[in-house]
């Protein structure tokens, strides 16, 4: 992972992860434990980012995945930031147990929300995990 001196334009994601959603602390912990942070240059429109997050929430609930802050993220994106371009990023936990998505304003200077999805096998709907 690059240090601030090697990549001065890289924002301090850990400092930006305050309490926007319930996933922020877990995302900070993932970074502290050596998780990989990736920020994307593209600026998709708010409606597209919202649609992806809402679909991820619906699918996660349907198949029984553990999520953090995904419902809060959908509400934040739905309630605010209409007609705006957004930026996104990811944090992958070092042990790959969690995948976090970061949602920024168009400039990448304000973190709007953070959500996490646990890397696990989906359940059958009756609480049992599927055998893959």
PDB file of C-alpha atoms in Angstrom:
ATOM      1  CA  UNK A   1       0.000   0.000   0.000  1.00  0.00           C
ATOM      2  CA  UNK A   2       1.392   3.401  -0.946  1.00  0.00           C
ATOM      3  CA  UNK A   3       2.297   5.897   1.733  1.00  0.00           C
ATOM      4  CA  UNK A   4       1.039   9.482   1.626  1.00  0.00           C
ATOM      5  CA  UNK A   5       4.473  10.648   0.408  1.00  0.00           C
ATOM      6  CA  UNK A   6       4.349   8.231  -2.535  1.00  0.00           C
ATOM      7  CA  UNK A   7       0.796   9.189  -3.549  1.00  0.00           C
ATOM      8  CA  UNK A   8      -0.083  12.649  -2.192  1.00  0.00           C
ATOM      9  CA  UNK A   9      -3.380  12.852  -4.136  1.00  0.00           C
ATOM     10  CA  UNK A  10      -4.764   9.774  -2.333  1.00  0.00           C
ATOM     11  CA  UNK A  11      -7.284  10.991   0.267  1.00  0.00           C
ATOM     12  CA  UNK A  12      -7.082   9.691   3.831  1.00  0.00           C
ATOM     13  CA  UNK A  13      -9.971   7.246   3.619  1.00  0.00           C
ATOM     14  CA  UNK A  14      -9.618   6.181   7.247  1.00  0.00           C
ATOM     15  CA  UNK A  15     -10.160   9.775   8.399  1.00  0.00           C
ATOM     16  CA  UNK A  16     -13.134  10.167   6.032  1.00  0.00           C
ATOM     17  CA  UNK A  17     -14.869   7.088   7.493  1.00  0.00           C
ATOM     18  CA  UNK A  18     -16.657   8.769  10.362  1.00  0.00           C
ATOM     19  CA  UNK A  19     -20.155   7.567  11.211  1.00  0.00           C
ATOM     20  CA  UNK A  20     -22.002   8.056   7.929  1.00  0.00           C
ATOM     21  CA  UNK A  21     -23.302   4.474   8.259  1.00  0.00           C
ATOM     22  CA  UNK A  22     -22.907   1.508  10.579  1.00  0.00           C
ATOM     23  CA  UNK A  23     -20.272   0.036   8.219  1.00  0.00           C
ATOM     24  CA  UNK A  24     -17.711   2.813   8.784  1.00  0.00           C
ATOM     25  CA  UNK A  25     -16.018   1.358  11.870  1.00  0.00           C
ATOM     26  CA  UNK A  26     -15.670  -2.076  10.287  1.00  0.00           C
ATOM     27  CA  UNK A  27     -14.245  -0.466   7.130  1.00  0.00           C
ATOM     28  CA  UNK A  28     -11.701   1.506   9.218  1.00  0.00           C
ATOM     29  CA  UNK A  29     -10.752  -1.718  10.997  1.00  0.00           C
ATOM     30  CA  UNK A  30     -10.340  -3.493   7.637  1.00  0.00           C
ATOM     31  CA  UNK A  31      -7.929  -0.778   6.447  1.00  0.00           C
ATOM     32  CA  UNK A  32      -5.982  -0.918   9.725  1.00  0.00           C
ATOM     33  CA  UNK A  33      -5.643  -4.700   9.307  1.00  0.00           C
ATOM     34  CA  UNK A  34      -4.115  -4.303   5.847  1.00  0.00           C
ATOM     35  CA  UNK A  35      -7.187  -4.185   3.636  1.00  0.00           C
ATOM     36  CA  UNK A  36      -6.786  -2.948   0.089  1.00  0.00           C
ATOM     37  CA  UNK A  37      -8.358   0.418  -0.817  1.00  0.00           C
ATOM     38  CA  UNK A  38      -9.257   1.162  -4.430  1.00  0.00           C
ATOM     39  CA  UNK A  39     -10.729   4.447  -5.638  1.00  0.00           C
ATOM     40  CA  UNK A  40     -12.266   4.777  -9.092  1.00  0.00           C
ATOM     41  CA  UNK A  41     -11.939   7.781 -11.405  1.00  0.00           C
ATOM     42  CA  UNK A  42     -15.313   7.409 -13.106  1.00  0.00           C
ATOM     43  CA  UNK A  43     -18.231   9.602 -12.102  1.00  0.00           C
ATOM     44  CA  UNK A  44     -21.475   7.703 -12.693  1.00  0.00           C
ATOM     45  CA  UNK A  45     -24.751   9.542 -12.121  1.00  0.00           C
ATOM     46  CA  UNK A  46     -26.475   9.278  -8.746  1.00  0.00           C
ATOM     47  CA  UNK A  47     -29.406   7.297 -10.166  1.00  0.00           C
ATOM     48  CA  UNK A  48     -27.054   4.598 -11.441  1.00  0.00           C
ATOM     49  CA  UNK A  49     -25.119   4.310  -8.183  1.00  0.00           C
ATOM     50  CA  UNK A  50     -28.397   4.246  -6.237  1.00  0.00           C
ATOM     51  CA  UNK A  51     -29.779   1.543  -8.532  1.00  0.00           C
ATOM     52  CA  UNK A  52     -26.734  -0.668  -8.025  1.00  0.00           C
ATOM     53  CA  UNK A  53     -26.815  -0.223  -4.236  1.00  0.00           C
ATOM     54  CA  UNK A  54     -30.582  -0.878  -4.075  1.00  0.00           C
ATOM     55  CA  UNK A  55     -30.228  -4.016  -6.201  1.00  0.00           C
ATOM     56  CA  UNK A  56     -27.346  -5.232  -4.037  1.00  0.00           C
ATOM     57  CA  UNK A  57     -29.475  -4.691  -0.914  1.00  0.00           C
ATOM     58  CA  UNK A  58     -32.485  -6.499  -2.367  1.00  0.00           C
ATOM     59  CA  UNK A  59     -30.380  -9.437  -3.571  1.00  0.00           C
ATOM     60  CA  UNK A  60     -28.429  -9.679  -0.318  1.00  0.00           C
ATOM     61  CA  UNK A  61     -31.643  -9.806   1.692  1.00  0.00           C
ATOM     62  CA  UNK A  62     -33.151 -12.366  -0.658  1.00  0.00           C
ATOM     63  CA  UNK A  63     -30.232 -14.790  -0.473  1.00  0.00           C
ATOM     64  CA  UNK A  64     -29.359 -14.136   3.177  1.00  0.00           C
ATOM     65  CA  UNK A  65     -26.010 -12.338   2.973  1.00  0.00           C
ATOM     66  CA  UNK A  66     -24.773 -10.368   5.965  1.00  0.00           C
ATOM     67  CA  UNK A  67     -24.541  -6.649   5.232  1.00  0.00           C
ATOM     68  CA  UNK A  68     -23.478  -3.546   7.134  1.00  0.00           C
ATOM     69  CA  UNK A  69     -24.852  -0.103   6.364  1.00  0.00           C
ATOM     70  CA  UNK A  70     -26.256  -1.091   2.978  1.00  0.00           C
ATOM     71  CA  UNK A  71     -29.804  -0.111   3.893  1.00  0.00           C
ATOM     72  CA  UNK A  72     -28.513   3.194   5.283  1.00  0.00           C
ATOM     73  CA  UNK A  73     -26.481   3.785   2.124  1.00  0.00           C
ATOM     74  CA  UNK A  74     -29.525   3.290  -0.097  1.00  0.00           C
ATOM     75  CA  UNK A  75     -31.469   5.804   2.000  1.00  0.00           C
ATOM     76  CA  UNK A  76     -28.626   8.354   1.919  1.00  0.00           C
ATOM     77  CA  UNK A  77     -28.297   8.050  -1.858  1.00  0.00           C
ATOM     78  CA  UNK A  78     -32.077   8.148  -2.351  1.00  0.00           C
ATOM     79  CA  UNK A  79     -32.660  11.173  -0.107  1.00  0.00           C
ATOM     80  CA  UNK A  80     -29.777  13.334  -1.278  1.00  0.00           C
ATOM     81  CA  UNK A  81     -27.422  13.941  -4.140  1.00  0.00           C
ATOM     82  CA  UNK A  82     -30.003  13.767  -6.929  1.00  0.00           C
ATOM     83  CA  UNK A  83     -28.747  14.812 -10.354  1.00  0.00           C
ATOM     84  CA  UNK A  84     -25.148  14.612  -9.169  1.00  0.00           C
ATOM     85  CA  UNK A  85     -22.208  12.626 -10.402  1.00  0.00           C
ATOM     86  CA  UNK A  86     -20.684  10.421  -7.712  1.00  0.00           C
ATOM     87  CA  UNK A  87     -17.425   8.580  -7.223  1.00  0.00           C
ATOM     88  CA  UNK A  88     -17.009   5.153  -5.727  1.00  0.00           C
ATOM     89  CA  UNK A  89     -14.310   2.998  -4.238  1.00  0.00           C
ATOM     90  CA  UNK A  90     -13.838  -0.313  -2.514  1.00  0.00           C
ATOM     91  CA  UNK A  91     -12.083  -1.775   0.474  1.00  0.00           C
ATOM     92  CA  UNK A  92     -11.333  -5.479   0.424  1.00  0.00           C
ATOM     93  CA  UNK A  93     -10.455  -6.893   3.842  1.00  0.00           C
ATOM     94  CA  UNK A  94      -6.990  -8.472   3.979  1.00  0.00           C
ATOM     95  CA  UNK A  95      -8.537 -11.870   4.725  1.00  0.00           C
ATOM     96  CA  UNK A  96     -11.201 -11.209   2.055  1.00  0.00           C
ATOM     97  CA  UNK A  97     -13.981 -11.735   4.605  1.00  0.00           C
ATOM     98  CA  UNK A  98     -15.653  -8.372   3.844  1.00  0.00           C
ATOM     99  CA  UNK A  99     -16.087  -6.176   0.802  1.00  0.00           C
ATOM    100  CA  UNK A 100     -16.896  -2.503   1.449  1.00  0.00           C
ATOM    101  CA  UNK A 101     -18.151   0.032  -1.073  1.00  0.00           C
ATOM    102  CA  UNK A 102     -17.406   3.723  -0.596  1.00  0.00           C
ATOM    103  CA  UNK A 103     -19.622   6.464  -2.038  1.00  0.00           C
ATOM    104  CA  UNK A 104     -18.156   9.946  -2.559  1.00  0.00           C
ATOM    105  CA  UNK A 105     -19.283  13.257  -3.976  1.00  0.00           C
ATOM    106  CA  UNK A 106     -18.076  14.071  -7.512  1.00  0.00           C
ATOM    107  CA  UNK A 107     -14.841  15.655  -6.285  1.00  0.00           C
ATOM    108  CA  UNK A 108     -13.965  12.681  -4.087  1.00  0.00           C
ATOM    109  CA  UNK A 109     -13.488  14.961  -1.096  1.00  0.00           C
ATOM    110  CA  UNK A 110     -16.637  14.039   0.856  1.00  0.00           C
ATOM    111  CA  UNK A 111     -17.529  10.485   1.822  1.00  0.00           C
ATOM    112  CA  UNK A 112     -21.307  10.190   1.642  1.00  0.00           C
ATOM    113  CA  UNK A 113     -21.794   6.567   2.696  1.00  0.00           C
ATOM    114  CA  UNK A 114     -20.110   3.216   3.206  1.00  0.00           C
ATOM    115  CA  UNK A 115     -21.609  -0.253   2.968  1.00  0.00           C
ATOM    116  CA  UNK A 116     -20.230  -3.718   3.552  1.00  0.00           C
ATOM    117  CA  UNK A 117     -21.133  -7.198   2.398  1.00  0.00           C
ATOM    118  CA  UNK A 118     -19.686 -10.257   4.091  1.00  0.00           C
ATOM    119  CA  UNK A 119     -18.025 -12.766   1.792  1.00  0.00           C
ATOM    120  CA  UNK A 120     -20.059 -15.837   2.669  1.00  0.00           C
ATOM    121  CA  UNK A 121     -22.158 -18.462   1.018  1.00  0.00           C
ATOM    122  CA  UNK A 122     -25.777 -17.454   0.639  1.00  0.00           C
ATOM    123  CA  UNK A 123     -28.379 -19.160   2.801  1.00  0.00           C
ATOM    124  CA  UNK A 124     -31.279 -21.217   1.475  1.00  0.00           C
ATOM    125  CA  UNK A 125     -33.805 -18.953   3.115  1.00  0.00           C
ATOM    126  CA  UNK A 126     -34.269 -21.311   6.065  1.00  0.00           C
ATOM    127  CA  UNK A 127     -31.070 -20.244   7.799  1.00  0.00           C
ATOM    128  CA  UNK A 128     -28.916 -23.005   6.277  1.00  0.00           C
ATOM    129  CA  UNK A 129     -25.966 -22.156   4.088  1.00  0.00           C
ATOM    130  CA  UNK A 130     -25.970 -23.485   0.541  1.00  0.00           C
ATOM    131  CA  UNK A 131     -23.428 -26.172  -0.259  1.00  0.00           C
ATOM    132  CA  UNK A 132     -21.507 -25.035  -3.326  1.00  0.00           C
TER     133      UNK A 132
END
